[in-house]
mmCIF file of C-alpha atoms in Angstrom:
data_model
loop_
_atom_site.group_PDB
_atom_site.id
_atom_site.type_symbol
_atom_site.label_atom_id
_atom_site.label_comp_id
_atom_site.label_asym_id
_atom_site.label_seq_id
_atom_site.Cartn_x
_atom_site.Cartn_y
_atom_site.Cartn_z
ATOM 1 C CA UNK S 8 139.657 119.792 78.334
ATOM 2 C CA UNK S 9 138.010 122.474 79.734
ATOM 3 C CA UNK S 10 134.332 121.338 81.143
ATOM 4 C CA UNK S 11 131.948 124.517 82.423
ATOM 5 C CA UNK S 12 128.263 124.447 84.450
ATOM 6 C CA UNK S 13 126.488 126.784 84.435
ATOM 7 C CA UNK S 14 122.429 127.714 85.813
ATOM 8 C CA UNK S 15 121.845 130.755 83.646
ATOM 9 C CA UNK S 16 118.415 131.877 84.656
ATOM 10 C CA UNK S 17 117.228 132.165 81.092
ATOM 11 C CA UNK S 18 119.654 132.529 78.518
ATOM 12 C CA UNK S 19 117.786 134.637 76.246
ATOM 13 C CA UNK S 20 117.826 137.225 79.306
ATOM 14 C CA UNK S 21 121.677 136.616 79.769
ATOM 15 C CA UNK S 22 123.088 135.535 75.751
ATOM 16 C CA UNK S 23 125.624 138.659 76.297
ATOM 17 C CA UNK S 24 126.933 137.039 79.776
ATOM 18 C CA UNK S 25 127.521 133.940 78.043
ATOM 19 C CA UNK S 26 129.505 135.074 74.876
ATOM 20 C CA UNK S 27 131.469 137.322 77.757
ATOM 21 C CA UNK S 28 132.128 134.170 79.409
ATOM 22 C CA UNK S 29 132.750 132.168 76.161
ATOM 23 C CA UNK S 30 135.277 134.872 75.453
ATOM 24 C CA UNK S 31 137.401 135.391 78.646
ATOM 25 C CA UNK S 32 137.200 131.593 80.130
ATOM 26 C CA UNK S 33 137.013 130.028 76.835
ATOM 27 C CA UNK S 34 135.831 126.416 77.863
ATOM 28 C CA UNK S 35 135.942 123.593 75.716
ATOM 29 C CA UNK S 36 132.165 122.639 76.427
ATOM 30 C CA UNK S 37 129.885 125.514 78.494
ATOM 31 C CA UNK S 38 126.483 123.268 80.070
ATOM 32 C CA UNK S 39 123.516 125.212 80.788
ATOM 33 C CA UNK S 40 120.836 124.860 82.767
ATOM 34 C CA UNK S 41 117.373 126.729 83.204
ATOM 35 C CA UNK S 42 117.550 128.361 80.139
ATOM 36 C CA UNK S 43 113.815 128.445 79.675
ATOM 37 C CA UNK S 44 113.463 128.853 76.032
ATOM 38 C CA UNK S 45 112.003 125.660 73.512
ATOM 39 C CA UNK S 46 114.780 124.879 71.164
ATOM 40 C CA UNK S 47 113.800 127.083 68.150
ATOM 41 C CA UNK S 48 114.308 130.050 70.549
ATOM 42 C CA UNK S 49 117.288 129.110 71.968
ATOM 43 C CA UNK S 50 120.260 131.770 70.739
ATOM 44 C CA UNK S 51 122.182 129.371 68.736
ATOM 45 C CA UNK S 52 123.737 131.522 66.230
ATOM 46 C CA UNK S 53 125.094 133.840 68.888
ATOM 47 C CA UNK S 54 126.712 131.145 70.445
ATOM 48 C CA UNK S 55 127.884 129.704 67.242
ATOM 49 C CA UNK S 56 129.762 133.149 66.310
ATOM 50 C CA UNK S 57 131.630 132.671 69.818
ATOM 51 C CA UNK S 58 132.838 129.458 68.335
ATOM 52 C CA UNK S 59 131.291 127.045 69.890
ATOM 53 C CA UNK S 60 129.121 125.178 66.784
ATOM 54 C CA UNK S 61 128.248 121.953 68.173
ATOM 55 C CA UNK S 62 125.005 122.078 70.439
ATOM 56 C CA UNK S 63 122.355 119.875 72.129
ATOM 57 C CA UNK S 64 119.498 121.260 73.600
ATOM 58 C CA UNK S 65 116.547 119.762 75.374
ATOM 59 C CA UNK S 66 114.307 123.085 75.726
ATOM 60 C CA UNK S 67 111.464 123.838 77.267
ATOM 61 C CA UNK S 68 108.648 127.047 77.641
ATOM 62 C CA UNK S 69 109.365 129.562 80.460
ATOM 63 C CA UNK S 70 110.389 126.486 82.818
ATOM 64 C CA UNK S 71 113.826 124.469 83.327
ATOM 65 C CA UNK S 72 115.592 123.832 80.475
ATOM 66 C CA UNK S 73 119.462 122.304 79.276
ATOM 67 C CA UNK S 74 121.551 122.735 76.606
ATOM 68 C CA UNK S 75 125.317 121.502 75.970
ATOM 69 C CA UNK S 76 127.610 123.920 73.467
ATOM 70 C CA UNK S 77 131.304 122.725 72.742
ATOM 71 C CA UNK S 78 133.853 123.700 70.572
ATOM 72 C CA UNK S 79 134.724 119.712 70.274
ATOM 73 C CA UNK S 80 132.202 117.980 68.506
ATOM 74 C CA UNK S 81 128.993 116.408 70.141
ATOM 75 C CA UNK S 82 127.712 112.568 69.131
ATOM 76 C CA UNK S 83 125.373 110.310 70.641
ATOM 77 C CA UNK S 84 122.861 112.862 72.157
ATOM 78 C CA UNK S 85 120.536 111.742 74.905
ATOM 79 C CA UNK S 86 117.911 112.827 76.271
ATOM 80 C CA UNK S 87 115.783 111.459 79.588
ATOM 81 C CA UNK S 88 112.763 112.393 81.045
ATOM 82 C CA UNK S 89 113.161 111.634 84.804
ATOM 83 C CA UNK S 90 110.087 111.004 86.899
ATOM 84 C CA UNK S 91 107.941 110.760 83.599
ATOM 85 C CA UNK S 92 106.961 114.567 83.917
ATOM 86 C CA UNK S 93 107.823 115.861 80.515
ATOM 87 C CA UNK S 94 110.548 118.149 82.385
ATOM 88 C CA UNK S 95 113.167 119.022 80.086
ATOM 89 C CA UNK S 96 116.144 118.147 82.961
ATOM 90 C CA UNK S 97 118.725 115.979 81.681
ATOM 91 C CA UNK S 98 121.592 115.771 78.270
ATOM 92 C CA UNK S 99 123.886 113.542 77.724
ATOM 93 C CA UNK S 100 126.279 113.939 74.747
ATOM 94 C CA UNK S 101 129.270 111.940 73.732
ATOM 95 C CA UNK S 102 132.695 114.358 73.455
ATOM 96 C CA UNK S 103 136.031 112.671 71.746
ATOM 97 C CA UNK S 104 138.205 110.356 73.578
ATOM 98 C CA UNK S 105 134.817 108.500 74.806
ATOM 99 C CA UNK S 106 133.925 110.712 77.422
ATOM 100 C CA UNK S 107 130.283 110.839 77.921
ATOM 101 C CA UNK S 108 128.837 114.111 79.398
ATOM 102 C CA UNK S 109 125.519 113.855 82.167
ATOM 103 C CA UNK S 110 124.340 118.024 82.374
ATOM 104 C CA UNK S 111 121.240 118.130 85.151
ATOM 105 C CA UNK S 112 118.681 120.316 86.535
ATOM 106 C CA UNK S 113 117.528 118.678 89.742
ATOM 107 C CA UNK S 114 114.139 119.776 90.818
ATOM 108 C CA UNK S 115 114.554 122.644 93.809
ATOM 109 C CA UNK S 116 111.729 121.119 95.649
ATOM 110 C CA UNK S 117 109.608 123.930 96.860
ATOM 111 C CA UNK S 118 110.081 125.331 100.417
ATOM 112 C CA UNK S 119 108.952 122.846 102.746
ATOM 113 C CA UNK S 120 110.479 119.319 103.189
ATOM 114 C CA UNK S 121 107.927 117.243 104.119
ATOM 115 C CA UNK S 122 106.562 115.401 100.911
ATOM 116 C CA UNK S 123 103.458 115.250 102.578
ATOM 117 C CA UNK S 124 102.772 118.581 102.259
ATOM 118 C CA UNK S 125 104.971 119.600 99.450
ATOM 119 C CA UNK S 126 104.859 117.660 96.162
ATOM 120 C CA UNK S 127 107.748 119.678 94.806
ATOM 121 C CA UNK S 128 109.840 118.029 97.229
ATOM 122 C CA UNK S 129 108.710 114.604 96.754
ATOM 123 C CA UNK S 130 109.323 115.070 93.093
ATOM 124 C CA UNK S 131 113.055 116.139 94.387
ATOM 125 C CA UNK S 132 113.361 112.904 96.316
ATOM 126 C CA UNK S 133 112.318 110.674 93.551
ATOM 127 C CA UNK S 134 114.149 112.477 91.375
ATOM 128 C CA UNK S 135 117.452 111.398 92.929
ATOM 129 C CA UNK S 136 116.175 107.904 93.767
ATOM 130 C CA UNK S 137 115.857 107.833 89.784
ATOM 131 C CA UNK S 138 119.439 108.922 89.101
ATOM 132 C CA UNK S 139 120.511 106.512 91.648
ATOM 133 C CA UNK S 140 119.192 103.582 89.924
ATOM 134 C CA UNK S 141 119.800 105.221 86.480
ATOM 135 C CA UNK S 142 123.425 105.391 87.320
ATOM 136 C CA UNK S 143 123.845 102.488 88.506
ATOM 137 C CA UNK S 144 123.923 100.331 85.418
ATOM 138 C CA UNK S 145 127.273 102.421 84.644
ATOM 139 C CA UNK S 146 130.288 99.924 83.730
ATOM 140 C CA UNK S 147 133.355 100.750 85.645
ATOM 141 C CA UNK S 148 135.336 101.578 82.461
ATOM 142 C CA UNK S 149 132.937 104.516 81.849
ATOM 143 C CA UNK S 150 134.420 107.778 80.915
ATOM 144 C CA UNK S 151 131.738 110.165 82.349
ATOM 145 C CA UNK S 152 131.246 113.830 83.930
ATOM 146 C CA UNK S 153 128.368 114.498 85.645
ATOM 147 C CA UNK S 154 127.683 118.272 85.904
ATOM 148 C CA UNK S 155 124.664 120.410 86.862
ATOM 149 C CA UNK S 156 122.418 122.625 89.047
ATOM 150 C CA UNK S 157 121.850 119.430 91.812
ATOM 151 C CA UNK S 158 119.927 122.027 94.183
ATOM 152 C CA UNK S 159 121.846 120.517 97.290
ATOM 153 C CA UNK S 160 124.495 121.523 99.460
ATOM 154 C CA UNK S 161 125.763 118.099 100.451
ATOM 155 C CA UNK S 162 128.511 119.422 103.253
ATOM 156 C CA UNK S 163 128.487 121.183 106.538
ATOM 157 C CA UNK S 164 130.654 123.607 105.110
ATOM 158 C CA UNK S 165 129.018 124.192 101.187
ATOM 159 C CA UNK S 166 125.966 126.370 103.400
ATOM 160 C CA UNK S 167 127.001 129.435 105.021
ATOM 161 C CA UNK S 168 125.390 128.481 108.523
ATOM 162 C CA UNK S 169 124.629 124.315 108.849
ATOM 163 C CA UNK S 170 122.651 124.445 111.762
ATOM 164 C CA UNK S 171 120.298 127.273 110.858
ATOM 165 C CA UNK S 172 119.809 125.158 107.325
ATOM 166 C CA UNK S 173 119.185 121.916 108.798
ATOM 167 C CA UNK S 174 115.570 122.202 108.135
ATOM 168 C CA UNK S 175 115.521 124.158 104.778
ATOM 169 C CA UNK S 176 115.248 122.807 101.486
ATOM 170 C CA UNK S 177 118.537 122.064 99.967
ATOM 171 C CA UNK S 178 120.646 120.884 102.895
ATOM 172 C CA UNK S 179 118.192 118.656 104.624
ATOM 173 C CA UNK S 180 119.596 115.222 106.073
ATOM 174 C CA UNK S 181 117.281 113.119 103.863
ATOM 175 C CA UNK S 182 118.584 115.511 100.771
ATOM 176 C CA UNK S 183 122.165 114.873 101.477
ATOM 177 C CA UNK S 184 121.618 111.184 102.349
ATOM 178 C CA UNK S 185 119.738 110.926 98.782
ATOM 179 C CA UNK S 186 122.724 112.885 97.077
ATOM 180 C CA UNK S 187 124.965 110.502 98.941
ATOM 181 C CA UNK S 188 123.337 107.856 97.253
ATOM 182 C CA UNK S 189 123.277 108.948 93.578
ATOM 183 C CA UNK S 190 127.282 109.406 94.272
ATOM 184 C CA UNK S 191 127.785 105.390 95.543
ATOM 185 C CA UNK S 192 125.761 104.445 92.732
ATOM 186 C CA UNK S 193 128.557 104.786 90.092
ATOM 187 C CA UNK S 194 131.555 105.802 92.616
ATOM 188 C CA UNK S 195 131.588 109.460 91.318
ATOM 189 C CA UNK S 196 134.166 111.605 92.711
ATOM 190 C CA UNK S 197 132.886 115.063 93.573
ATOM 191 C CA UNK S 198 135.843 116.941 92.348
ATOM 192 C CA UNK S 199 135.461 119.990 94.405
ATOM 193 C CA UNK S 200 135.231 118.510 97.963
ATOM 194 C CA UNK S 201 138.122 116.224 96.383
ATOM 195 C CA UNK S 202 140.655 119.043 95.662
ATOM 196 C CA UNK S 203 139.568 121.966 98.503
ATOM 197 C CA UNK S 204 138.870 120.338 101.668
ATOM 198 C CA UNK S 205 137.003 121.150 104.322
ATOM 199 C CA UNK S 206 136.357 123.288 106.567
ATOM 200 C CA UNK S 207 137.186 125.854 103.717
ATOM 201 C CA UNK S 208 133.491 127.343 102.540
ATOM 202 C CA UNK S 209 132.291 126.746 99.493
ATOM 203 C CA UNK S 210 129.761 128.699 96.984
ATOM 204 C CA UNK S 211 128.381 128.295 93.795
ATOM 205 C CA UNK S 212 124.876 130.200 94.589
ATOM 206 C CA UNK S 213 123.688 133.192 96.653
ATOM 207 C CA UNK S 214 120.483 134.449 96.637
ATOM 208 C CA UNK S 215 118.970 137.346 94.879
ATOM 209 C CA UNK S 216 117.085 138.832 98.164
ATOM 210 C CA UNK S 217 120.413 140.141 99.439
ATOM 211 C CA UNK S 218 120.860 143.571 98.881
ATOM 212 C CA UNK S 219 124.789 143.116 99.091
ATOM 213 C CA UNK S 220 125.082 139.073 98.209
ATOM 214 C CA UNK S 221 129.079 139.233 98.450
ATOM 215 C CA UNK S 222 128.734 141.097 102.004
ATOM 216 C CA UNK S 223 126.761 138.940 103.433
ATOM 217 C CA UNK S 224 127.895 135.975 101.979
ATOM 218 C CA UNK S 225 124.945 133.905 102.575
ATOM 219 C CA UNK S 226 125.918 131.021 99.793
ATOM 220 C CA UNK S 227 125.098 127.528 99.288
ATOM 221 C CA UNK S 228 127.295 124.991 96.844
ATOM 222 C CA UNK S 229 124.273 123.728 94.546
ATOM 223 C CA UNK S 230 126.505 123.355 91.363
ATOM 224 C CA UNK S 231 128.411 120.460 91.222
ATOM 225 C CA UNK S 232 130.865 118.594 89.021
ATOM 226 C CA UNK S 233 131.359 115.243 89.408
ATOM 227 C CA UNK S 234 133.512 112.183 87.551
ATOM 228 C CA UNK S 235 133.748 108.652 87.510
ATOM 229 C CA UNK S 236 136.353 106.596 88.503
ATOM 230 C CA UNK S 237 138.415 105.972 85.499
ATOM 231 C CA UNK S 238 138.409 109.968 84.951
ATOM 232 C CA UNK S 239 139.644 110.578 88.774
ATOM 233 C CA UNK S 240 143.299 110.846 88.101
ATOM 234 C CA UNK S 241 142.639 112.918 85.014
ATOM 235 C CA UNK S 242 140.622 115.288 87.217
ATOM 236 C CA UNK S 243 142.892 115.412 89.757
ATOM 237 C CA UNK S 244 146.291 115.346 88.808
ATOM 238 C CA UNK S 245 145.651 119.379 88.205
ATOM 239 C CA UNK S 246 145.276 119.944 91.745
ATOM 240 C CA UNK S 247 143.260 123.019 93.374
ATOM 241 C CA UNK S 248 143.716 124.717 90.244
ATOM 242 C CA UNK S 249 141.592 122.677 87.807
ATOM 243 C CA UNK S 250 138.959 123.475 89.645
ATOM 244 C CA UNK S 251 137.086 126.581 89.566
ATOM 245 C CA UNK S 252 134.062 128.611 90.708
ATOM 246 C CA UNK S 253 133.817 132.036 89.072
ATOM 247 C CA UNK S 254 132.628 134.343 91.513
ATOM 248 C CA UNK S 255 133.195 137.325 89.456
ATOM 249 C CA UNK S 256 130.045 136.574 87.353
ATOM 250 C CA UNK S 257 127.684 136.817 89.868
ATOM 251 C CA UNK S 258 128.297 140.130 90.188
ATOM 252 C CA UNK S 259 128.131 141.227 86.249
ATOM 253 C CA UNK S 260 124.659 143.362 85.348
ATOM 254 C CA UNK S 261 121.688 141.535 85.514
ATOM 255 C CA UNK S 262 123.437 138.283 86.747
ATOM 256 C CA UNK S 263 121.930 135.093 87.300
ATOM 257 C CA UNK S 264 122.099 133.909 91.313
ATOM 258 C CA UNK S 265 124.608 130.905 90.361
ATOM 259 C CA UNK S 266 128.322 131.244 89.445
ATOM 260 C CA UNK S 267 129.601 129.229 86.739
ATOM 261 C CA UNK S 268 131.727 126.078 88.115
ATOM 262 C CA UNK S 269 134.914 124.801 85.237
ATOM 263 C CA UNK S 270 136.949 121.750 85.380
ATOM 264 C CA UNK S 271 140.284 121.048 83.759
ATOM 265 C CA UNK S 272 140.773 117.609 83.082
ATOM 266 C CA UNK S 273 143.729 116.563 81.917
ATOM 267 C CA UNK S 274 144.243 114.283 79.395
#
């Protein structure tokens, strides 16, 4: 079972780099976030006619946004409103074999990270505090995948330069330590850091104020996938492999500044 994330950056701006995706990657189940579109205007028979019928959206106007499409059919749908903000953020939807899919967009938090000056960031902070206690009423039998746009780099080595990032939003100490958190919480297994070890760099973002992103290079790793315990071996036992960032679509026309991120589990 193929499991994508992606942050499209609207995807009624970007429905033709999704069906392109659809068709040469073909994932079992394709999670968006940031599509910014309610759910009337989200492009569902487009995606339909690329074969992937079953979908769960939790839209919302010009802001945020997350929708789950799957070839494999979609039950229990869920959807939570974290922090109480009306934020369309989280979906949860139930895939065969029991596995139960978590697709996130964690606030970015503004620029500066001092909650006393920023309330973006403070939202950030008790954002994560939220999915730590959320996720910690998890059995440890559960079957789930935790995917998303988390808007932290957790490791020295997912941000191009550590030190000069230190202090900027995204790879802050209290971030990471808050991250940290929401992982202990349930025991999830970040699959990436699992498989491709440091000190190898790794991206899944680069910004859109470089005139030549793959040049300079300048990436964070804010996309994550992550599993619980009972699906470790299942994510693992592909090796390097079964995990995947897709570079290649941030440079397509009109991209969006995040690279899809696909796991292989296998069951």
């Amino acid at each position: 079972m193929k499991i994508t994330s992606w942050n499209i950056n609207s995807i009624r701006l970007r429905i033709d780099l999704v069906t392109r995706f659809m068709k040469e990657e073909a994932p079992d189940v394709l999670c968006l976030q940031e599509i910014k579109c309610v759910d009337d205007s989200f492009p569902a028979k487009a995606i339909r006619d690329a074969g992937y019928e079953h979908q769960a959206v939790f839209g919302q106007s010009g802001y945020h946004g997350v929708a789950i499409v799957s070839r494999l059919p979609l039950k229990n749908i869920e959807r939570h409103d974290f922090c109480a903000k009306g934020d369309s953020r989280h979906i949860a939807a139930s895939l065969p074999g029991g596995i139960r899919v978590h697709n996130f967009y964690v606030p970015a938090g503004g620029d500066e990270p001092d909650r006393k000056v920023n309330e973006k960031f403070g939202h950030k902070l008790d954002f994560l505090d939220e999915m730590t206690t959320w996720f910690g009423e998890l059995g440890p039998r559960s079957k789930s995948v935790l995917v998303g746009d988390l808007n932290v780099a957790p490791r020295e080595h997912d941000v191009w330069s550590h030190k000069q990032l230190l202090k900027v939003v995204s790879h802050t100490p209290i971030e990471v330590e808050k991250l940290r958190q929401v992982i202990d919480a349930h025991g999830w297994i970040d699959v990436a850091r699992e498989l491709i070890c440091e000190p190898e760099k790794l991206y899944t973002w680069w910004s859109y104020r470089a005139k030549d992103w793959k040049a300079s290079n300048r990436g964070r790793r804010l996309d994550h996938i992550w599993v619980s315990p009972a699906l470790k071996k299942a994510a693992l036992s592909g090796g390097r492999d079964a995990y995947q960032i897709h570079e290649d679509a941030r440079g397509w026309e009109r991209p969006s500044d995040h690279a899809p991120v696909s796991l292989t589990l296998q069951l």
